[in-house]
């Protein structure tokens, strides 16, 4: 296991242990003090009061993480003193938790005063439900064919201290669609938990209306397409981005999802060292027995990022994403310079054409074995890997796993200037 996958699995383990693990230990697992045990005691007390129920048992990992992030309390029992004690033990500030001696004293008191303690189901706060009235738009972040993404502050206190979030909604003209891409994107993103996949925070449902918004973490540097032209990072960093994208894609594939829209515009930058895959609007689940997904007449497909089997048979395999990764790598290595944008590059190769003719010609040149040419600044070994992503038959293509190994080797020997 690589260093990053060990870190990823430790991080996952911490989130799985919510709400037993103290919040300060999720951020830093080494942060073990007696205060963490006080939190754990609070959770244990909860289990006792609720007859051995499992707290937050139906929550997905993203939702559990959100629960701590928003500093939510667990539901508390009817007995006021017990509820207070539990809340006190599970205070988010470790310094404010009670001394164990005080806990023992409180419990003694409760037991003498309340001979029978009954558990009461009370509704839990749901930190993944965002109220529309508290979402304050700051600016637009981006726009696609179906939707738009805005930067908002979620400010329930109304004092501008609330968190910044990215909010994706459908454009008004697409709102009528009964099973929109956005709903499916929400359901998929909620299931995913990986350090190289944009984090789901929740949804915002308009009162009475059908419209739904997706709330995600806000990544200040936008997509690689906006970031790379202004930040000429070293090749070593580009290889690190490649590894991270492949790790996110490997995880996605292991969950039997195909992304179907992997491109630099859909890879978001958290900071100079970390990128995350975003935009799961076209992502589909594949059935194990078939191993592919068939599209039925979708418009506006990112054709220049697509493998021949997607264009000819409308079939998408996990290996079809590998092809798109090759094109994405082409964008990375050229720093998303518009002079090397895959679309005009392909259009130059197929000559002047329009509409359906463009598709037919694109398929023809790909079938003839023509591929995007090696850009001047692209090292031979990187181009060789791109070519392995662009093998005509999906079975022959390199896998994300091997790509991770190969880029790790390149990363190890590249200089950081
Ligand atoms: P679409 O489905 O319309 O293509 P995307 O999810 O790709 O929507 O978002 C469009 C653009 O909005 C992205 O290319 C990026 O520039 C910006 N964007 C999207 N999500 C975020 C985010 N979480 N943080 C910052 N910028 C984002
Ligand atoms: Mg997009």
Tab-separated table of C-alpha atoms and ligand atoms in Angstrom:
chain	number	residue	atom	x	y	z
A	1	UNK	CA	0.000	0.000	0.000
A	2	UNK	CA	1.335	3.460	-0.871
A	3	UNK	CA	1.801	6.186	1.714
A	4	UNK	CA	-1.232	8.093	0.439
A	5	UNK	CA	-3.514	5.070	0.462
A	6	UNK	CA	-2.441	4.280	4.048
A	7	UNK	CA	-3.289	7.881	4.986
A	8	UNK	CA	-6.609	7.645	3.135
A	9	UNK	CA	-7.589	4.442	4.922
A	10	UNK	CA	-6.614	5.892	8.356
A	11	UNK	CA	-8.682	8.964	7.646
A	12	UNK	CA	-11.630	6.766	6.606
A	13	UNK	CA	-11.237	4.739	9.814
A	14	UNK	CA	-11.463	7.931	11.884
A	15	UNK	CA	-14.644	9.028	10.113
A	16	UNK	CA	-16.155	5.550	10.533
A	17	UNK	CA	-15.643	5.914	14.293
A	18	UNK	CA	-17.856	9.016	14.446
A	19	UNK	CA	-19.531	9.650	16.948
A	20	UNK	CA	-17.326	7.628	19.352
A	21	UNK	CA	-14.116	9.340	18.339
A	22	UNK	CA	-13.648	12.862	19.725
A	23	UNK	CA	-13.825	15.568	17.020
A	24	UNK	CA	-10.290	16.808	17.741
A	25	UNK	CA	-8.970	13.282	16.999
A	26	UNK	CA	-10.584	13.171	13.540
A	27	UNK	CA	-8.530	16.211	12.559
A	28	UNK	CA	-5.414	14.812	14.201
A	29	UNK	CA	-5.447	11.157	15.258
A	30	UNK	CA	-2.450	11.744	17.544
A	31	UNK	CA	-4.421	14.252	19.588
A	32	UNK	CA	-5.215	11.728	22.316
A	33	UNK	CA	-5.913	13.187	25.740
A	34	UNK	CA	-8.192	12.327	28.602
A	35	UNK	CA	-10.659	14.837	27.124
A	36	UNK	CA	-11.134	12.441	24.180
A	37	UNK	CA	-12.218	9.739	26.651
A	38	UNK	CA	-14.776	12.115	28.116
A	39	UNK	CA	-16.327	12.489	24.672
A	40	UNK	CA	-16.279	8.710	24.246
A	41	UNK	CA	-17.991	8.356	27.617
A	42	UNK	CA	-20.718	10.741	26.422
A	43	UNK	CA	-21.361	8.499	23.403
A	44	UNK	CA	-21.411	5.399	25.597
A	45	UNK	CA	-23.925	7.074	27.877
A	46	UNK	CA	-26.043	7.740	24.783
A	47	UNK	CA	-25.955	4.035	23.847
A	48	UNK	CA	-27.013	3.064	27.356
A	49	UNK	CA	-29.883	5.548	27.375
A	50	UNK	CA	-31.061	4.416	23.948
A	51	UNK	CA	-31.061	0.686	24.778
A	52	UNK	CA	-27.937	-0.135	22.787
A	53	UNK	CA	-29.020	1.674	19.622
A	54	UNK	CA	-26.171	2.694	17.306
A	55	UNK	CA	-25.886	6.485	17.091
A	56	UNK	CA	-25.900	7.909	13.511
A	57	UNK	CA	-26.264	4.354	12.240
A	58	UNK	CA	-27.846	5.171	8.873
A	59	UNK	CA	-25.455	7.992	8.059
A	60	UNK	CA	-23.001	7.737	5.185
A	61	UNK	CA	-19.370	8.713	5.781
A	62	UNK	CA	-19.801	12.117	4.124
A	63	UNK	CA	-22.787	12.797	6.374
A	64	UNK	CA	-20.925	11.708	9.500
A	65	UNK	CA	-18.061	13.997	8.662
A	66	UNK	CA	-20.515	16.818	8.038
A	67	UNK	CA	-22.110	16.153	11.433
A	68	UNK	CA	-18.844	16.988	13.210
A	69	UNK	CA	-17.963	19.793	10.823
A	70	UNK	CA	-21.231	21.570	11.647
A	71	UNK	CA	-20.672	20.785	15.368
A	72	UNK	CA	-24.021	19.033	15.681
A	73	UNK	CA	-25.267	17.447	18.906
A	74	UNK	CA	-26.702	13.928	19.138
A	75	UNK	CA	-30.359	13.685	20.092
A	76	UNK	CA	-30.661	13.606	23.877
A	77	UNK	CA	-32.947	11.628	26.215
A	78	UNK	CA	-35.967	13.068	27.989
A	79	UNK	CA	-34.329	13.200	31.413
A	80	UNK	CA	-33.019	16.722	31.566
A	81	UNK	CA	-30.050	16.059	33.893
A	82	UNK	CA	-28.883	13.134	31.782
A	83	UNK	CA	-29.230	15.171	28.609
A	84	UNK	CA	-27.163	17.960	30.156
A	85	UNK	CA	-24.429	15.591	31.275
A	86	UNK	CA	-24.237	13.980	27.841
A	87	UNK	CA	-24.099	17.339	26.112
A	88	UNK	CA	-21.423	18.487	28.532
A	89	UNK	CA	-19.218	15.427	27.848
A	90	UNK	CA	-19.718	15.888	24.108
A	91	UNK	CA	-18.755	19.528	23.959
A	92	UNK	CA	-16.771	20.268	20.791
A	93	UNK	CA	-14.195	22.270	22.730
A	94	UNK	CA	-12.210	19.575	24.623
A	95	UNK	CA	-11.264	22.060	27.355
A	96	UNK	CA	-14.893	22.535	28.289
A	97	UNK	CA	-15.647	18.874	29.039
A	98	UNK	CA	-16.286	18.024	32.717
A	99	UNK	CA	-13.837	16.305	35.076
A	100	UNK	CA	-14.500	12.607	35.533
A	101	UNK	CA	-15.008	13.240	39.230
A	102	UNK	CA	-17.807	15.677	38.393
A	103	UNK	CA	-19.302	13.137	35.971
A	104	UNK	CA	-19.429	10.486	38.728
A	105	UNK	CA	-21.061	12.992	41.093
A	106	UNK	CA	-23.693	13.939	38.475
A	107	UNK	CA	-24.514	10.328	37.706
A	108	UNK	CA	-24.919	9.491	41.402
A	109	UNK	CA	-27.331	12.365	41.710
A	110	UNK	CA	-29.296	11.363	38.620
A	111	UNK	CA	-29.606	7.750	39.779
A	112	UNK	CA	-30.959	8.741	43.192
A	113	UNK	CA	-33.418	11.217	41.707
A	114	UNK	CA	-34.632	9.235	38.681
A	115	UNK	CA	-35.081	5.576	39.530
A	116	UNK	CA	-36.385	4.712	36.050
A	117	UNK	CA	-34.937	6.299	32.959
A	118	UNK	CA	-36.798	5.741	29.718
A	119	UNK	CA	-35.239	6.317	26.321
A	120	UNK	CA	-37.169	8.702	24.090
A	121	UNK	CA	-36.646	8.912	20.381
A	122	UNK	CA	-36.119	12.544	19.518
A	123	UNK	CA	-35.250	13.811	16.065
A	124	UNK	CA	-31.599	14.483	15.308
A	125	UNK	CA	-30.457	17.723	13.718
A	126	UNK	CA	-29.584	17.033	10.089
A	127	UNK	CA	-26.542	19.110	9.142
A	128	UNK	CA	-26.880	18.090	5.499
A	129	UNK	CA	-30.128	20.025	5.066
A	130	UNK	CA	-29.317	23.629	4.163
A	131	UNK	CA	-32.043	26.258	4.430
A	132	UNK	CA	-32.473	28.427	1.369
A	133	UNK	CA	-32.990	31.629	3.367
A	134	UNK	CA	-29.513	31.349	4.902
A	135	UNK	CA	-27.681	30.777	1.590
A	136	UNK	CA	-26.212	34.112	0.494
A	137	UNK	CA	-24.852	34.241	-3.041
A	138	UNK	CA	-21.395	35.780	-3.399
A	139	UNK	CA	-20.584	35.120	-7.050
A	140	UNK	CA	-20.854	32.668	-9.930
A	141	UNK	CA	-18.147	30.039	-10.147
A	142	UNK	CA	-19.001	28.324	-13.380
A	143	UNK	CA	-21.673	27.259	-15.766
A	144	UNK	CA	-22.243	24.145	-17.845
A	145	UNK	CA	-24.936	22.971	-20.239
A	146	UNK	CA	-27.474	22.029	-17.609
A	147	UNK	CA	-26.511	23.858	-14.476
A	148	UNK	CA	-24.549	26.525	-12.785
A	149	UNK	CA	-22.296	26.626	-9.741
A	150	UNK	CA	-22.277	29.564	-7.322
A	151	UNK	CA	-20.144	30.523	-4.370
A	152	UNK	CA	-22.395	31.159	-1.369
A	153	UNK	CA	-22.020	31.792	2.314
A	154	UNK	CA	-24.253	29.666	4.511
A	155	UNK	CA	-24.957	32.109	7.265
A	156	UNK	CA	-27.706	31.029	9.673
A	157	UNK	CA	-26.498	33.574	12.244
A	158	UNK	CA	-26.586	36.364	9.685
A	159	UNK	CA	-23.281	37.856	10.814
A	160	UNK	CA	-21.133	36.786	7.855
A	161	UNK	CA	-19.255	34.216	9.888
A	162	UNK	CA	-20.911	31.272	8.149
A	163	UNK	CA	-18.993	28.824	5.969
A	164	UNK	CA	-18.337	29.231	2.243
A	165	UNK	CA	-19.899	26.552	0.075
A	166	UNK	CA	-20.229	25.799	-3.634
A	167	UNK	CA	-23.865	25.449	-4.714
A	168	UNK	CA	-24.871	23.675	-7.901
A	169	UNK	CA	-28.344	24.157	-9.328
A	170	UNK	CA	-30.080	23.485	-12.601
A	171	UNK	CA	-30.704	26.374	-14.954
A	172	UNK	CA	-34.403	27.376	-14.949
A	173	UNK	CA	-34.981	25.902	-18.428
A	174	UNK	CA	-33.846	22.467	-17.220
A	175	UNK	CA	-35.758	22.412	-13.946
A	176	UNK	CA	-38.766	20.556	-15.354
A	177	UNK	CA	-36.818	17.402	-16.105
A	178	UNK	CA	-38.188	14.739	-13.777
A	179	UNK	CA	-35.002	12.712	-13.374
A	180	UNK	CA	-32.390	15.360	-13.833
A	181	UNK	CA	-28.657	14.798	-13.859
A	182	UNK	CA	-28.465	16.835	-10.682
A	183	UNK	CA	-30.557	14.435	-8.623
A	184	UNK	CA	-28.488	11.522	-9.764
A	185	UNK	CA	-25.296	13.532	-9.158
A	186	UNK	CA	-26.436	14.187	-5.581
A	187	UNK	CA	-27.227	10.544	-4.924
A	188	UNK	CA	-23.866	9.428	-6.276
A	189	UNK	CA	-21.735	12.087	-4.609
A	190	UNK	CA	-23.352	11.333	-1.247
A	191	UNK	CA	-22.050	7.763	-1.509
A	192	UNK	CA	-18.471	8.729	-2.322
A	193	UNK	CA	-15.769	9.309	0.230
A	194	UNK	CA	-12.209	9.855	-0.976
A	195	UNK	CA	-9.577	12.538	-0.551
A	196	UNK	CA	-9.458	13.121	-4.308
A	197	UNK	CA	-13.195	13.511	-4.793
A	198	UNK	CA	-15.009	16.767	-4.064
A	199	UNK	CA	-16.785	16.557	-0.727
A	200	UNK	CA	-20.575	16.458	-0.504
A	201	UNK	CA	-22.009	18.689	2.198
A	202	UNK	CA	-25.725	18.386	1.638
A	203	UNK	CA	-28.736	19.677	-0.248
A	204	UNK	CA	-31.053	22.632	-0.245
A	205	UNK	CA	-34.644	21.969	-1.151
A	206	UNK	CA	-36.873	24.858	-2.077
A	207	UNK	CA	-40.061	25.103	-0.071
A	208	UNK	CA	-42.803	23.193	-1.811
A	209	UNK	CA	-40.925	23.365	-5.077
A	210	UNK	CA	-39.204	20.643	-7.056
A	211	UNK	CA	-35.921	22.497	-7.360
A	212	UNK	CA	-33.034	21.007	-5.470
A	213	UNK	CA	-29.508	22.323	-5.023
A	214	UNK	CA	-26.306	20.416	-4.357
A	215	UNK	CA	-24.081	21.870	-1.643
A	216	UNK	CA	-20.405	20.937	-1.843
A	217	UNK	CA	-17.175	22.122	-0.340
A	218	UNK	CA	-15.802	25.228	-2.034
A	219	UNK	CA	-12.383	24.860	-3.619
A	220	UNK	CA	-10.999	28.388	-3.980
A	221	UNK	CA	-8.694	27.759	-6.925
A	222	UNK	CA	-11.429	26.475	-9.232
A	223	UNK	CA	-10.724	23.843	-11.867
A	224	UNK	CA	-7.351	22.897	-13.374
A	225	UNK	CA	-8.501	24.675	-16.505
A	226	UNK	CA	-8.574	27.981	-14.618
A	227	UNK	CA	-5.618	27.204	-12.356
A	228	UNK	CA	-2.885	25.780	-14.587
A	229	UNK	CA	-2.548	28.602	-17.167
A	230	UNK	CA	-1.674	31.007	-14.323
A	231	UNK	CA	0.289	28.621	-12.158
A	232	UNK	CA	3.041	26.970	-14.179
A	233	UNK	CA	3.787	24.253	-11.681
A	234	UNK	CA	6.745	21.880	-11.968
A	235	UNK	CA	6.438	18.616	-13.859
A	236	UNK	CA	6.794	16.804	-10.546
A	237	UNK	CA	3.613	18.542	-9.353
A	238	UNK	CA	1.795	17.654	-12.589
A	239	UNK	CA	2.712	13.994	-11.997
A	240	UNK	CA	1.379	14.296	-8.466
A	241	UNK	CA	-1.920	15.651	-9.864
A	242	UNK	CA	-1.996	12.750	-12.336
A	243	UNK	CA	-1.523	10.247	-9.496
A	244	UNK	CA	-4.282	11.883	-7.458
A	245	UNK	CA	-6.741	11.918	-10.364
A	246	UNK	CA	-6.005	8.241	-11.016
A	247	UNK	CA	-6.483	7.440	-7.322
A	248	UNK	CA	-9.872	9.148	-7.306
A	249	UNK	CA	-10.803	7.315	-10.514
A	250	UNK	CA	-9.573	3.967	-9.146
A	251	UNK	CA	-11.831	4.459	-6.140
A	252	UNK	CA	-14.762	5.443	-8.372
A	253	UNK	CA	-14.245	2.335	-10.507
A	254	UNK	CA	-14.010	0.148	-7.400
A	255	UNK	CA	-17.514	1.409	-6.551
A	256	UNK	CA	-18.632	0.431	-10.078
A	257	UNK	CA	-19.156	3.937	-11.326
A	258	UNK	CA	-17.980	5.408	-14.602
A	259	UNK	CA	-17.447	9.147	-14.579
A	260	UNK	CA	-18.016	9.819	-18.305
A	261	UNK	CA	-16.832	13.430	-18.137
A	262	UNK	CA	-13.233	13.339	-16.963
A	263	UNK	CA	-11.524	16.497	-18.242
A	264	UNK	CA	-9.365	19.286	-16.779
A	265	UNK	CA	-12.488	21.480	-16.420
A	266	UNK	CA	-13.885	18.899	-14.015
A	267	UNK	CA	-10.819	18.494	-11.808
A	268	UNK	CA	-10.868	20.999	-8.940
A	269	UNK	CA	-7.865	22.425	-7.123
A	270	UNK	CA	-7.925	22.559	-3.320
A	271	UNK	CA	-4.400	23.910	-3.023
A	272	UNK	CA	-1.053	23.585	-4.804
A	273	UNK	CA	-0.698	20.005	-3.524
A	274	UNK	CA	-4.202	18.620	-3.785
A	275	UNK	CA	-6.674	18.119	-6.611
A	276	UNK	CA	-10.127	16.536	-6.506
A	277	UNK	CA	-12.436	15.140	-9.144
A	278	UNK	CA	-15.708	17.051	-9.456
A	279	UNK	CA	-18.792	17.169	-11.681
A	280	UNK	CA	-20.496	13.806	-11.410
A	281	UNK	CA	-23.382	14.978	-13.600
A	282	UNK	CA	-22.808	12.285	-16.224
A	283	UNK	CA	-21.607	9.569	-13.837
A	284	UNK	CA	-23.397	6.228	-14.154
A	285	UNK	CA	-23.408	3.014	-12.267
A	286	UNK	CA	-22.487	-0.075	-14.255
A	287	UNK	CA	-24.007	-3.461	-13.746
A	288	UNK	CA	-21.479	-6.073	-12.702
A	289	UNK	CA	-22.658	-8.614	-15.250
A	290	UNK	CA	-22.397	-6.265	-18.203
A	291	UNK	CA	-19.418	-4.163	-17.263
A	292	UNK	CA	-20.572	-1.210	-19.309
A	293	UNK	CA	-23.251	1.459	-19.525
A	294	UNK	CA	-25.199	2.284	-22.688
A	295	UNK	CA	-26.202	5.891	-23.341
A	296	UNK	CA	-29.443	6.694	-25.014
A	297	UNK	CA	-29.147	9.726	-27.242
A	298	UNK	CA	-27.491	12.278	-25.041
A	299	UNK	CA	-26.576	15.619	-26.490
A	300	UNK	CA	-23.637	17.797	-25.629
A	301	UNK	CA	-21.377	14.859	-24.828
A	302	UNK	CA	-17.747	15.749	-24.435
A	303	UNK	CA	-16.926	13.905	-27.681
A	304	UNK	CA	-13.292	14.955	-27.948
A	305	UNK	CA	-12.566	13.270	-24.617
A	306	UNK	CA	-14.397	10.087	-25.656
A	307	UNK	CA	-13.074	6.684	-26.693
A	308	UNK	CA	-14.209	5.118	-29.989
A	309	UNK	CA	-16.585	2.603	-28.295
A	310	UNK	CA	-18.454	5.542	-26.689
A	311	UNK	CA	-18.799	7.359	-30.010
A	312	UNK	CA	-19.634	4.319	-32.135
A	313	UNK	CA	-21.641	2.021	-29.851
A	314	UNK	CA	-22.610	4.465	-27.068
A	315	UNK	CA	-21.027	1.996	-24.646
A	316	UNK	CA	-19.020	3.137	-21.651
A	317	UNK	CA	-16.620	0.855	-19.802
A	318	UNK	CA	-14.321	1.664	-16.894
A	319	UNK	CA	-11.614	1.712	-19.573
A	320	UNK	CA	-13.497	4.495	-21.393
A	321	UNK	CA	-12.631	6.747	-18.436
A	322	UNK	CA	-8.979	5.739	-18.912
A	323	UNK	CA	-9.157	7.100	-22.460
A	324	UNK	CA	-10.571	10.403	-21.147
A	325	UNK	CA	-7.803	10.478	-18.549
A	326	UNK	CA	-5.296	10.352	-21.419
A	327	UNK	CA	-6.907	13.471	-22.915
A	328	UNK	CA	-6.992	15.104	-19.458
A	329	UNK	CA	-3.267	14.323	-19.088
A	330	UNK	CA	-2.740	15.995	-22.437
A	331	UNK	CA	-4.405	19.114	-21.005
A	332	UNK	CA	-2.298	18.953	-17.823
A	333	UNK	CA	1.022	18.640	-19.594
A	334	UNK	CA	0.152	21.621	-21.805
A	335	UNK	CA	-0.969	23.649	-18.730
A	336	UNK	CA	-4.423	23.880	-20.313
A	337	UNK	CA	-2.985	26.272	-22.851
A	338	UNK	CA	-5.834	27.047	-25.255
A	339	UNK	CA	-3.470	26.620	-28.228
A	340	UNK	CA	-3.371	22.900	-27.348
A	341	UNK	CA	-7.041	22.479	-26.386
A	342	UNK	CA	-8.090	18.971	-27.541
A	343	UNK	CA	-11.145	20.251	-29.417
A	344	UNK	CA	-9.375	22.587	-31.898
A	345	UNK	CA	-6.518	20.055	-32.105
A	346	UNK	CA	-8.930	17.348	-33.283
A	347	UNK	CA	-10.816	19.781	-35.521
A	348	UNK	CA	-7.527	20.602	-37.231
A	349	UNK	CA	-6.922	16.880	-37.746
A	350	UNK	CA	-10.349	16.203	-39.290
A	351	UNK	CA	-10.592	19.330	-41.424
A	352	UNK	CA	-13.578	21.654	-41.797
A	353	UNK	CA	-16.888	19.918	-41.031
A	354	UNK	CA	-20.137	20.435	-39.160
A	355	UNK	CA	-22.632	18.635	-36.933
A	356	UNK	CA	-22.950	14.883	-37.360
A	357	UNK	CA	-20.185	14.991	-39.987
A	358	UNK	CA	-17.702	16.024	-37.279
A	359	UNK	CA	-18.572	12.924	-35.242
A	360	UNK	CA	-18.254	10.618	-38.242
A	361	UNK	CA	-14.899	12.069	-39.192
A	362	UNK	CA	-13.643	11.966	-35.622
A	363	UNK	CA	-14.545	8.276	-35.435
A	364	UNK	CA	-12.820	7.687	-38.774
A	365	UNK	CA	-9.511	9.228	-37.807
A	366	UNK	CA	-9.524	7.448	-34.437
A	367	UNK	CA	-10.241	4.128	-36.197
A	368	UNK	CA	-7.355	4.826	-38.568
A	369	UNK	CA	-5.183	5.058	-35.470
A	370	UNK	CA	-4.627	8.817	-35.480
A	371	UNK	CA	-4.173	10.357	-32.025
A	372	UNK	CA	-3.455	13.770	-30.517
A	373	UNK	CA	0.213	14.472	-31.381
A	374	UNK	CA	2.899	14.791	-28.688
A	375	UNK	CA	3.153	18.439	-27.615
A	376	UNK	CA	6.728	19.818	-27.587
A	377	UNK	CA	6.867	20.147	-23.820
A	378	UNK	CA	5.567	16.607	-23.221
A	379	UNK	CA	8.301	14.144	-22.182
A	380	UNK	CA	8.375	10.882	-24.211
A	381	UNK	CA	7.519	8.602	-21.243
A	382	UNK	CA	4.424	10.685	-20.472
A	383	UNK	CA	3.295	10.585	-24.083
A	384	UNK	CA	3.880	6.823	-24.105
A	385	UNK	CA	1.476	6.527	-21.147
A	386	UNK	CA	-1.087	8.722	-22.901
A	387	UNK	CA	-0.876	6.419	-25.931
A	388	UNK	CA	-1.542	3.449	-23.661
A	389	UNK	CA	-4.761	5.208	-22.556
A	390	UNK	CA	-5.698	5.567	-26.222
A	391	UNK	CA	-5.456	1.913	-27.250
A	392	UNK	CA	-8.359	1.259	-29.595
A	393	UNK	CA	-9.796	-1.719	-27.763
A	394	UNK	CA	-10.810	-1.101	-24.145
A	395	UNK	CA	-9.311	-4.401	-22.906
A	396	UNK	CA	-5.870	-3.425	-24.131
A	397	UNK	CA	-5.804	-0.059	-22.377
A	398	UNK	CA	-3.647	0.576	-19.350
A	399	UNK	CA	-5.551	0.552	-16.015
A	400	UNK	CA	-5.741	3.336	-13.429
A	401	UNK	CA	-3.782	1.077	-11.081
A	402	UNK	CA	-0.845	0.787	-13.501
A	403	UNK	CA	-1.070	4.491	-14.277
A	404	UNK	CA	-0.647	5.211	-10.553
A	405	UNK	CA	2.475	2.996	-10.476
A	406	UNK	CA	3.946	4.551	-13.623
A	407	UNK	CA	3.321	8.144	-12.568
A	408	UNK	CA	4.696	7.375	-9.105
A	409	UNK	CA	7.953	6.302	-10.776
A	410	UNK	CA	8.040	9.457	-12.914
A	411	UNK	CA	7.242	11.551	-9.843
A	412	UNK	CA	10.101	9.996	-7.871
A	413	UNK	CA	12.714	10.868	-10.464
A	414	UNK	CA	11.384	14.278	-11.577
A	415	UNK	CA	12.985	17.408	-10.215
A	416	UNK	CA	10.729	19.863	-8.426
A	417	UNK	CA	11.799	22.903	-10.464
B	1	LIG	P1	-21.253	21.520	-14.983
B	1	LIG	O1	-22.019	20.276	-14.778
B	1	LIG	O2	-22.128	22.684	-15.302
B	1	LIG	O3	-20.102	21.345	-15.938
B	1	LIG	P2	-19.288	21.617	-12.836
B	1	LIG	O4	-19.554	20.848	-11.584
B	1	LIG	O5	-18.275	21.076	-13.767
B	1	LIG	O6	-20.672	21.920	-13.545
B	1	LIG	O7	-18.855	23.083	-12.409
B	1	LIG	C1	-18.637	24.085	-13.391
B	1	LIG	C2	-17.442	24.935	-12.978
B	1	LIG	O8	-17.713	25.572	-11.717
B	1	LIG	C3	-16.147	24.159	-12.770
B	1	LIG	O9	-15.421	24.011	-13.962
B	1	LIG	C4	-15.407	25.038	-11.761
B	1	LIG	O10	-14.776	26.118	-12.430
B	1	LIG	C5	-16.536	25.609	-10.913
B	1	LIG	N1	-16.761	24.771	-9.718
B	1	LIG	C6	-17.538	23.681	-9.630
B	1	LIG	N2	-17.537	23.151	-8.395
B	1	LIG	C7	-16.718	23.931	-7.653
B	1	LIG	C8	-16.296	23.906	-6.264
B	1	LIG	N3	-16.725	22.961	-5.447
B	1	LIG	N4	-15.442	24.872	-5.844
B	1	LIG	C9	-15.016	25.817	-6.717
B	1	LIG	N5	-15.370	25.890	-8.008
B	1	LIG	C10	-16.214	24.972	-8.488
B	2	LIG	MG1	-18.269	20.370	-15.740
